[in-house]
């Protein structure tokens, strides 16, 4: 760490957990002890599957433990308390209706209606400047896959695909009218081309005056840095502003396994160092073109957060410049979020919500992803232990 940036420290657990009661800290320590063990996560995923399949009455137990730690509530109204709490520490909320795995138009329309409801909800909640979504939440995976691979859609499929575009358009139009932003998540590589194409069309339409629509780049893919540069050139040609969310990625094991099974080169970087390098290069690229780009550094990586904070200071950019925001998941990396917010940087927490039973697939996926990230759970657990020791608990 450079001497210029010594004041940026993520070791201050008093700040990181100032919003947690003693009881909440003890519970968090117990929870992270469990999910730091891959075998326990595998067993938990199995039982979560049983709960869903057999409709076992265990929603109360799930809600009192893992759900309450990682989610805002079962509804928008329930989430108000968390939104208000985060806002008191200078942290905005990025709301996500975390329902996954739906397949029918009726369900997709229901999800679209809920996202529109979030946008309306932001009228009374200035602490919610962003709504997030997965395109697979509003349309069939198989259609996105066929479109991404250049397959010819039959007439019925083409109509269904247009309904996905129409749902997304309705959401982006509503967000644009309300003055908030839409973060469109990245997904598996074999459906990403359709998502990129759809998102770019929305940017052309809605990012003329300001950035409403953001696309997401997963930098654990070795081609994304080049894609960022291409997106920027497209934005210049078509005269719109570019919204970018930078993440490392969430489907690494699945991506490598599919590439191996189907015999094509893996889209994933050769190693973590390459991912880290490209992520920081993407930060620098966005900073170099701030006149046309607004971006979110959505990462739990301390080095990348320090890299961006240091770059903001070196370039004499105002910490409150709304073209730049840091983001972490609710329930994780509070040592990053709360310390950056205390120093005056723009920080958001990604806050999922939804009925417990319907959010279980999301929670299982998050737990599995986090145990696959080397050192992530151990780091969380150590920080909790440090704070408990500081409080003499």
CSV table of C-alpha atoms in Angstrom, one decimal:
chain,number,residue,atom,x,y,z
A,1,UNK,CA,0.0,0.0,0.0
A,2,UNK,CA,1.4,3.4,-0.9
A,3,UNK,CA,2.2,5.9,1.7
A,4,UNK,CA,-0.3,8.4,0.1
A,5,UNK,CA,-3.1,5.9,0.8
A,6,UNK,CA,-2.2,4.8,4.4
A,7,UNK,CA,-5.3,6.4,5.8
A,8,UNK,CA,-7.5,4.0,3.8
A,9,UNK,CA,-7.7,1.0,6.1
A,10,UNK,CA,-10.2,-1.8,6.2
A,11,UNK,CA,-9.0,-3.0,9.6
A,12,UNK,CA,-11.2,-0.6,11.6
A,13,UNK,CA,-13.8,-3.2,12.9
A,14,UNK,CA,-15.4,-0.6,15.3
A,15,UNK,CA,-16.5,1.4,12.2
A,16,UNK,CA,-17.3,-1.8,10.2
A,17,UNK,CA,-19.7,-3.2,12.7
A,18,UNK,CA,-20.9,-0.1,14.5
A,19,UNK,CA,-24.4,-0.8,13.2
A,20,UNK,CA,-24.5,-4.3,14.7
A,21,UNK,CA,-25.6,-5.1,18.2
A,22,UNK,CA,-23.7,-7.6,20.3
A,23,UNK,CA,-26.3,-10.3,19.7
A,24,UNK,CA,-26.2,-9.7,16.0
A,25,UNK,CA,-22.4,-10.0,15.9
A,26,UNK,CA,-22.5,-13.3,17.9
A,27,UNK,CA,-25.1,-14.7,15.5
A,28,UNK,CA,-23.0,-13.5,12.5
A,29,UNK,CA,-19.9,-15.3,13.8
A,30,UNK,CA,-21.9,-18.5,14.2
A,31,UNK,CA,-23.3,-18.2,10.7
A,32,UNK,CA,-19.9,-17.5,9.0
A,33,UNK,CA,-18.4,-20.4,11.0
A,34,UNK,CA,-20.9,-22.7,9.4
A,35,UNK,CA,-20.6,-21.4,5.8
A,36,UNK,CA,-16.9,-21.2,5.9
A,37,UNK,CA,-17.0,-25.0,5.6
A,38,UNK,CA,-17.7,-26.3,2.1
A,39,UNK,CA,-19.1,-29.6,3.4
A,40,UNK,CA,-21.6,-27.7,5.6
A,41,UNK,CA,-22.6,-25.6,2.6
A,42,UNK,CA,-23.1,-28.7,0.5
A,43,UNK,CA,-25.3,-30.3,3.3
A,44,UNK,CA,-27.2,-27.1,3.7
A,45,UNK,CA,-27.8,-26.9,-0.1
A,46,UNK,CA,-29.2,-30.4,0.0
A,47,UNK,CA,-31.5,-29.7,2.8
A,48,UNK,CA,-32.6,-26.4,1.2
A,49,UNK,CA,-33.6,-28.4,-1.8
A,50,UNK,CA,-35.6,-30.8,0.4
A,51,UNK,CA,-37.3,-27.9,2.0
A,52,UNK,CA,-38.4,-26.6,-1.4
A,53,UNK,CA,-39.3,-30.0,-2.9
A,54,UNK,CA,-41.2,-31.4,0.1
A,55,UNK,CA,-42.6,-28.0,1.2
A,56,UNK,CA,-41.3,-28.5,4.7
A,57,UNK,CA,-42.3,-25.8,7.3
A,58,UNK,CA,-38.8,-24.5,7.9
A,59,UNK,CA,-39.1,-21.0,6.5
A,60,UNK,CA,-39.1,-19.5,10.0
A,61,UNK,CA,-35.7,-21.1,10.7
A,62,UNK,CA,-34.2,-20.0,7.4
A,63,UNK,CA,-35.6,-16.5,8.0
A,64,UNK,CA,-34.1,-16.2,11.5
A,65,UNK,CA,-30.6,-17.2,10.3
A,66,UNK,CA,-29.1,-16.9,6.8
A,67,UNK,CA,-32.1,-14.9,5.3
A,68,UNK,CA,-32.0,-12.1,7.9
A,69,UNK,CA,-28.2,-11.8,7.5
A,70,UNK,CA,-28.2,-11.5,3.7
A,71,UNK,CA,-31.6,-10.1,2.8
A,72,UNK,CA,-33.6,-7.0,3.6
A,73,UNK,CA,-36.9,-8.7,4.2
A,74,UNK,CA,-39.7,-10.6,2.5
A,75,UNK,CA,-41.2,-7.5,1.1
A,76,UNK,CA,-40.3,-3.9,0.2
A,77,UNK,CA,-42.1,-2.7,3.4
A,78,UNK,CA,-40.0,-5.1,5.5
A,79,UNK,CA,-36.8,-3.8,3.8
A,80,UNK,CA,-37.5,-0.2,4.9
A,81,UNK,CA,-35.7,-0.7,8.2
A,82,UNK,CA,-32.5,-1.9,6.6
A,83,UNK,CA,-32.6,0.8,4.0
A,84,UNK,CA,-33.0,3.5,6.7
A,85,UNK,CA,-30.3,1.9,8.8
A,86,UNK,CA,-27.8,1.9,6.0
A,87,UNK,CA,-28.7,5.4,5.0
A,88,UNK,CA,-27.9,6.6,8.5
A,89,UNK,CA,-24.2,5.6,7.8
A,90,UNK,CA,-24.1,7.3,4.3
A,91,UNK,CA,-24.7,4.0,2.4
A,92,UNK,CA,-27.3,3.8,-0.4
A,93,UNK,CA,-29.3,0.7,-1.2
A,94,UNK,CA,-29.4,-1.2,-4.5
A,95,UNK,CA,-32.6,-3.2,-4.4
A,96,UNK,CA,-32.9,-6.7,-5.9
A,97,UNK,CA,-36.0,-8.8,-6.1
A,98,UNK,CA,-34.1,-12.0,-5.6
A,99,UNK,CA,-36.4,-14.5,-7.3
A,100,UNK,CA,-34.7,-17.1,-9.6
A,101,UNK,CA,-35.5,-20.1,-11.7
A,102,UNK,CA,-38.9,-19.0,-13.1
A,103,UNK,CA,-40.0,-20.3,-16.5
A,104,UNK,CA,-43.5,-19.0,-17.5
A,105,UNK,CA,-44.7,-15.7,-18.9
A,106,UNK,CA,-47.0,-15.3,-16.0
A,107,UNK,CA,-44.1,-15.5,-13.6
A,108,UNK,CA,-41.9,-13.2,-15.7
A,109,UNK,CA,-44.8,-10.6,-15.8
A,110,UNK,CA,-45.1,-10.9,-12.1
A,111,UNK,CA,-41.4,-10.2,-11.6
A,112,UNK,CA,-41.6,-7.2,-14.0
A,113,UNK,CA,-44.5,-5.8,-12.0
A,114,UNK,CA,-42.5,-6.2,-8.8
A,115,UNK,CA,-39.5,-4.3,-10.3
A,116,UNK,CA,-41.8,-1.6,-11.4
A,117,UNK,CA,-43.2,-1.5,-7.8
A,118,UNK,CA,-39.6,-1.0,-6.5
A,119,UNK,CA,-39.2,1.9,-8.9
A,120,UNK,CA,-42.4,3.4,-7.5
A,121,UNK,CA,-41.2,2.7,-4.0
A,122,UNK,CA,-38.1,4.8,-4.6
A,123,UNK,CA,-40.3,7.9,-4.7
A,124,UNK,CA,-40.5,7.7,-0.9
A,125,UNK,CA,-37.0,6.4,-0.5
A,126,UNK,CA,-34.2,8.7,-1.8
A,127,UNK,CA,-31.7,6.1,-0.3
A,128,UNK,CA,-32.6,3.7,-3.1
A,129,UNK,CA,-31.1,5.2,-6.4
A,130,UNK,CA,-30.7,1.8,-8.1
A,131,UNK,CA,-32.8,-1.2,-9.0
A,132,UNK,CA,-31.0,-4.4,-10.1
A,133,UNK,CA,-32.3,-7.3,-12.3
A,134,UNK,CA,-31.3,-10.5,-14.1
A,135,UNK,CA,-32.7,-10.8,-17.6
A,136,UNK,CA,-33.4,-14.5,-16.8
A,137,UNK,CA,-35.8,-13.1,-14.1
A,138,UNK,CA,-38.0,-11.7,-16.9
A,139,UNK,CA,-37.4,-14.2,-19.7
A,140,UNK,CA,-36.6,-17.8,-20.6
A,141,UNK,CA,-33.0,-18.9,-20.4
A,142,UNK,CA,-33.3,-21.1,-23.5
A,143,UNK,CA,-34.4,-18.2,-25.7
A,144,UNK,CA,-31.5,-16.1,-24.6
A,145,UNK,CA,-29.2,-19.0,-25.3
A,146,UNK,CA,-30.5,-19.6,-28.8
A,147,UNK,CA,-30.3,-15.9,-29.6
A,148,UNK,CA,-26.8,-15.6,-28.2
A,149,UNK,CA,-25.6,-18.5,-30.4
A,150,UNK,CA,-27.1,-17.0,-33.6
A,151,UNK,CA,-29.9,-19.5,-33.9
A,152,UNK,CA,-33.0,-18.7,-35.9
A,153,UNK,CA,-35.9,-18.2,-33.6
A,154,UNK,CA,-39.2,-19.7,-34.8
A,155,UNK,CA,-42.2,-17.3,-35.0
A,156,UNK,CA,-43.5,-18.3,-31.5
A,157,UNK,CA,-40.0,-18.0,-30.0
A,158,UNK,CA,-39.5,-14.6,-31.7
A,159,UNK,CA,-42.7,-13.3,-30.1
A,160,UNK,CA,-41.6,-14.6,-26.7
A,161,UNK,CA,-38.2,-13.0,-27.1
A,162,UNK,CA,-39.8,-9.7,-28.0
A,163,UNK,CA,-41.8,-9.9,-24.8
A,164,UNK,CA,-38.5,-10.1,-22.9
A,165,UNK,CA,-37.3,-6.9,-24.7
A,166,UNK,CA,-40.6,-5.2,-24.0
A,167,UNK,CA,-40.5,-6.1,-20.2
A,168,UNK,CA,-36.9,-4.7,-20.0
A,169,UNK,CA,-38.0,-1.6,-22.0
A,170,UNK,CA,-40.9,-0.9,-19.6
A,171,UNK,CA,-38.5,-1.2,-16.6
A,172,UNK,CA,-35.9,1.1,-18.1
A,173,UNK,CA,-38.5,3.7,-19.2
A,174,UNK,CA,-40.0,3.8,-15.7
A,175,UNK,CA,-36.5,4.1,-14.1
A,176,UNK,CA,-35.7,6.9,-16.5
A,177,UNK,CA,-38.9,8.8,-15.6
A,178,UNK,CA,-38.2,8.3,-11.9
A,179,UNK,CA,-34.6,9.5,-12.2
A,180,UNK,CA,-33.0,6.3,-10.9
A,181,UNK,CA,-30.7,3.7,-12.5
A,182,UNK,CA,-31.1,0.0,-13.6
A,183,UNK,CA,-28.2,-2.4,-13.1
A,184,UNK,CA,-28.6,-5.3,-15.5
A,185,UNK,CA,-26.6,-8.3,-14.1
A,186,UNK,CA,-24.2,-10.4,-16.2
A,187,UNK,CA,-25.0,-14.1,-16.4
A,188,UNK,CA,-23.6,-17.2,-18.0
A,189,UNK,CA,-21.3,-16.7,-21.1
A,190,UNK,CA,-23.6,-18.7,-23.4
A,191,UNK,CA,-26.5,-16.3,-22.9
A,192,UNK,CA,-24.5,-13.1,-22.4
A,193,UNK,CA,-24.4,-11.9,-26.0
A,194,UNK,CA,-28.2,-11.6,-26.1
A,195,UNK,CA,-28.1,-9.7,-22.7
A,196,UNK,CA,-25.4,-7.4,-24.0
A,197,UNK,CA,-27.3,-6.7,-27.2
A,198,UNK,CA,-30.5,-6.0,-25.3
A,199,UNK,CA,-28.8,-3.8,-22.8
A,200,UNK,CA,-27.0,-1.8,-25.5
A,201,UNK,CA,-30.3,-1.1,-27.2
A,202,UNK,CA,-31.7,0.2,-23.9
A,203,UNK,CA,-28.6,2.4,-23.4
A,204,UNK,CA,-29.0,3.9,-26.9
A,205,UNK,CA,-32.6,4.7,-26.0
A,206,UNK,CA,-32.4,5.9,-22.4
A,207,UNK,CA,-28.8,7.1,-21.8
A,208,UNK,CA,-29.0,10.2,-24.0
A,209,UNK,CA,-29.1,12.8,-21.3
A,210,UNK,CA,-27.8,10.8,-18.3
A,211,UNK,CA,-27.0,7.2,-17.4
A,212,UNK,CA,-30.1,5.2,-16.6
A,213,UNK,CA,-29.1,1.7,-17.8
A,214,UNK,CA,-25.9,-0.1,-16.7
A,215,UNK,CA,-24.4,-3.2,-18.2
A,216,UNK,CA,-22.3,-5.6,-16.1
A,217,UNK,CA,-18.9,-6.9,-17.0
A,218,UNK,CA,-17.5,-10.0,-15.4
A,219,UNK,CA,-13.7,-9.5,-15.4
A,220,UNK,CA,-12.9,-13.1,-14.7
A,221,UNK,CA,-13.7,-13.5,-18.4
A,222,UNK,CA,-10.5,-12.8,-20.5
A,223,UNK,CA,-12.4,-11.0,-23.2
A,224,UNK,CA,-14.3,-8.4,-21.1
A,225,UNK,CA,-11.6,-5.7,-21.1
A,226,UNK,CA,-11.7,-5.6,-24.9
A,227,UNK,CA,-15.5,-5.6,-24.7
A,228,UNK,CA,-15.4,-2.6,-22.4
A,229,UNK,CA,-13.3,-0.7,-24.9
A,230,UNK,CA,-15.7,-1.7,-27.7
A,231,UNK,CA,-18.7,-0.6,-25.7
A,232,UNK,CA,-17.1,2.8,-25.2
A,233,UNK,CA,-16.5,3.2,-28.9
A,234,UNK,CA,-20.1,2.2,-29.6
A,235,UNK,CA,-21.3,4.8,-27.1
A,236,UNK,CA,-19.3,7.5,-28.9
A,237,UNK,CA,-20.6,6.4,-32.3
A,238,UNK,CA,-24.2,6.3,-31.2
A,239,UNK,CA,-23.9,9.3,-28.8
A,240,UNK,CA,-25.1,7.9,-25.5
A,241,UNK,CA,-23.6,7.7,-22.1
A,242,UNK,CA,-22.2,4.4,-20.9
A,243,UNK,CA,-23.2,2.8,-17.6
A,244,UNK,CA,-20.9,0.0,-16.4
A,245,UNK,CA,-20.9,-2.2,-13.3
A,246,UNK,CA,-17.6,-4.0,-12.8
A,247,UNK,CA,-17.6,-7.4,-11.1
A,248,UNK,CA,-15.2,-10.3,-11.0
A,249,UNK,CA,-17.8,-12.9,-11.7
A,250,UNK,CA,-20.1,-15.6,-10.3
A,251,UNK,CA,-20.1,-18.7,-12.5
A,252,UNK,CA,-16.5,-19.7,-12.7
A,253,UNK,CA,-16.9,-23.4,-11.9
A,254,UNK,CA,-19.9,-23.8,-14.1
A,255,UNK,CA,-18.2,-22.0,-17.0
A,256,UNK,CA,-15.1,-24.2,-16.9
A,257,UNK,CA,-17.1,-27.4,-16.5
A,258,UNK,CA,-19.3,-26.6,-19.5
A,259,UNK,CA,-16.3,-25.6,-21.7
A,260,UNK,CA,-14.6,-28.9,-20.8
A,261,UNK,CA,-17.7,-31.0,-21.5
A,262,UNK,CA,-18.4,-29.3,-24.8
A,263,UNK,CA,-14.8,-29.0,-25.9
A,264,UNK,CA,-14.4,-25.3,-26.4
A,265,UNK,CA,-11.8,-22.9,-24.9
A,266,UNK,CA,-12.8,-21.7,-21.4
A,267,UNK,CA,-13.8,-18.1,-21.3
A,268,UNK,CA,-12.4,-17.8,-17.8
A,269,UNK,CA,-9.0,-16.1,-17.1
A,270,UNK,CA,-6.0,-18.4,-16.6
A,271,UNK,CA,-5.6,-17.4,-12.9
A,272,UNK,CA,-6.8,-14.9,-10.2
A,273,UNK,CA,-3.9,-12.6,-10.9
A,274,UNK,CA,-5.1,-12.1,-14.5
A,275,UNK,CA,-8.6,-11.3,-13.2
A,276,UNK,CA,-7.3,-8.8,-10.6
A,277,UNK,CA,-5.2,-7.1,-13.3
A,278,UNK,CA,-8.1,-6.7,-15.7
A,279,UNK,CA,-10.4,-5.5,-13.0
A,280,UNK,CA,-8.1,-2.7,-12.0
A,281,UNK,CA,-7.4,-1.9,-15.7
A,282,UNK,CA,-11.2,-1.6,-16.2
A,283,UNK,CA,-11.3,0.8,-13.3
A,284,UNK,CA,-8.6,2.9,-14.8
A,285,UNK,CA,-10.3,2.9,-18.2
A,286,UNK,CA,-13.5,4.1,-16.7
A,287,UNK,CA,-11.7,6.9,-14.8
A,288,UNK,CA,-9.9,7.9,-18.0
A,289,UNK,CA,-13.3,8.4,-19.7
A,290,UNK,CA,-15.4,9.8,-16.9
A,291,UNK,CA,-16.8,12.4,-19.3
A,292,UNK,CA,-18.8,9.6,-21.0
A,293,UNK,CA,-18.9,6.8,-18.4
A,294,UNK,CA,-20.6,6.3,-15.0
A,295,UNK,CA,-19.5,3.1,-13.2
A,296,UNK,CA,-19.9,1.0,-10.1
A,297,UNK,CA,-17.0,-1.0,-8.7
A,298,UNK,CA,-18.9,-4.0,-7.3
A,299,UNK,CA,-16.3,-5.9,-5.5
A,300,UNK,CA,-15.3,-7.4,-2.1
A,301,UNK,CA,-11.6,-7.3,-3.1
A,302,UNK,CA,-9.8,-4.9,-0.7
A,303,UNK,CA,-6.9,-4.3,-3.1
A,304,UNK,CA,-9.2,-3.2,-5.9
A,305,UNK,CA,-11.2,-0.9,-3.6
A,306,UNK,CA,-7.9,0.7,-2.4
A,307,UNK,CA,-6.8,1.0,-6.0
A,308,UNK,CA,-9.9,2.9,-6.9
A,309,UNK,CA,-9.9,5.1,-3.8
A,310,UNK,CA,-6.3,6.0,-4.3
A,311,UNK,CA,-6.9,6.8,-8.0
A,312,UNK,CA,-9.8,9.1,-7.1
A,313,UNK,CA,-7.5,11.0,-4.8
A,314,UNK,CA,-4.5,11.1,-7.2
A,315,UNK,CA,-6.8,12.5,-10.0
A,316,UNK,CA,-8.3,15.1,-7.6
A,317,UNK,CA,-11.8,13.7,-8.2
A,318,UNK,CA,-14.4,14.7,-5.7
A,319,UNK,CA,-15.1,11.6,-3.5
A,320,UNK,CA,-18.8,12.4,-3.9
A,321,UNK,CA,-18.7,12.5,-7.7
A,322,UNK,CA,-21.9,10.6,-8.6
A,323,UNK,CA,-20.2,9.0,-11.6
A,324,UNK,CA,-18.3,6.6,-9.3
A,325,UNK,CA,-19.7,4.3,-6.6
A,326,UNK,CA,-18.4,1.3,-4.7
A,327,UNK,CA,-20.7,-1.6,-4.0
A,328,UNK,CA,-20.8,-4.7,-1.8
A,329,UNK,CA,-23.4,-7.3,-0.9
A,330,UNK,CA,-25.5,-6.7,2.2
A,331,UNK,CA,-24.2,-9.0,4.9
A,332,UNK,CA,-20.7,-9.1,3.6
A,333,UNK,CA,-17.6,-7.0,3.5
A,334,UNK,CA,-18.9,-4.4,6.0
A,335,UNK,CA,-15.2,-3.6,6.8
A,336,UNK,CA,-15.0,-2.2,3.2
A,337,UNK,CA,-18.4,-0.6,2.9
A,338,UNK,CA,-18.6,1.2,6.2
A,339,UNK,CA,-15.0,2.4,6.3
A,340,UNK,CA,-15.2,3.8,2.7
A,341,UNK,CA,-18.5,5.5,3.6
A,342,UNK,CA,-17.0,7.0,6.7
A,343,UNK,CA,-14.2,8.5,4.5
A,344,UNK,CA,-16.8,10.1,2.3
A,345,UNK,CA,-16.8,7.9,-0.8
A,346,UNK,CA,-20.1,6.9,-2.5
A,347,UNK,CA,-21.0,3.4,-1.3
A,348,UNK,CA,-24.0,1.2,-2.0
A,349,UNK,CA,-25.1,-2.1,-0.6
A,350,UNK,CA,-26.8,-4.7,-2.9
A,351,UNK,CA,-29.9,-5.7,-0.9
A,352,UNK,CA,-31.9,-8.7,-2.0
A,353,UNK,CA,-35.5,-9.3,-0.8
A,354,UNK,CA,-38.4,-11.6,-1.4
A,355,UNK,CA,-40.5,-14.4,0.2
A,356,UNK,CA,-38.1,-16.7,2.1
A,357,UNK,CA,-39.1,-19.9,0.2
A,358,UNK,CA,-38.6,-18.2,-3.1
A,359,UNK,CA,-35.2,-16.6,-2.1
A,360,UNK,CA,-33.7,-19.9,-1.0
A,361,UNK,CA,-32.2,-20.7,-4.4
A,362,UNK,CA,-30.4,-17.3,-4.4
A,363,UNK,CA,-29.1,-17.9,-0.8
A,364,UNK,CA,-27.8,-21.3,-1.7
A,365,UNK,CA,-26.0,-19.9,-4.8
A,366,UNK,CA,-24.5,-17.1,-2.8
A,367,UNK,CA,-23.2,-19.5,-0.1
A,368,UNK,CA,-21.7,-21.9,-2.8
A,369,UNK,CA,-20.0,-18.9,-4.6
A,370,UNK,CA,-18.5,-17.5,-1.4
A,371,UNK,CA,-17.0,-20.8,-0.2
A,372,UNK,CA,-15.3,-21.1,-3.6
A,373,UNK,CA,-13.6,-17.7,-3.2
A,374,UNK,CA,-10.3,-18.4,-1.5
A,375,UNK,CA,-10.1,-16.8,1.9
A,376,UNK,CA,-13.4,-14.8,1.7
A,377,UNK,CA,-15.3,-16.6,4.5
A,378,UNK,CA,-12.1,-16.8,6.7
A,379,UNK,CA,-11.6,-13.0,6.3
A,380,UNK,CA,-15.2,-12.3,7.3
A,381,UNK,CA,-14.9,-14.6,10.3
A,382,UNK,CA,-11.6,-13.1,11.5
A,383,UNK,CA,-13.0,-9.6,11.4
A,384,UNK,CA,-16.1,-10.6,13.4
A,385,UNK,CA,-13.8,-12.3,16.0
A,386,UNK,CA,-11.7,-9.2,16.2
A,387,UNK,CA,-14.7,-7.0,16.9
A,388,UNK,CA,-16.1,-9.4,19.4
A,389,UNK,CA,-12.7,-9.3,21.2
A,390,UNK,CA,-12.7,-5.5,21.1
A,391,UNK,CA,-16.1,-5.5,22.7
A,392,UNK,CA,-14.9,-8.0,25.3
A,393,UNK,CA,-17.5,-10.6,24.2
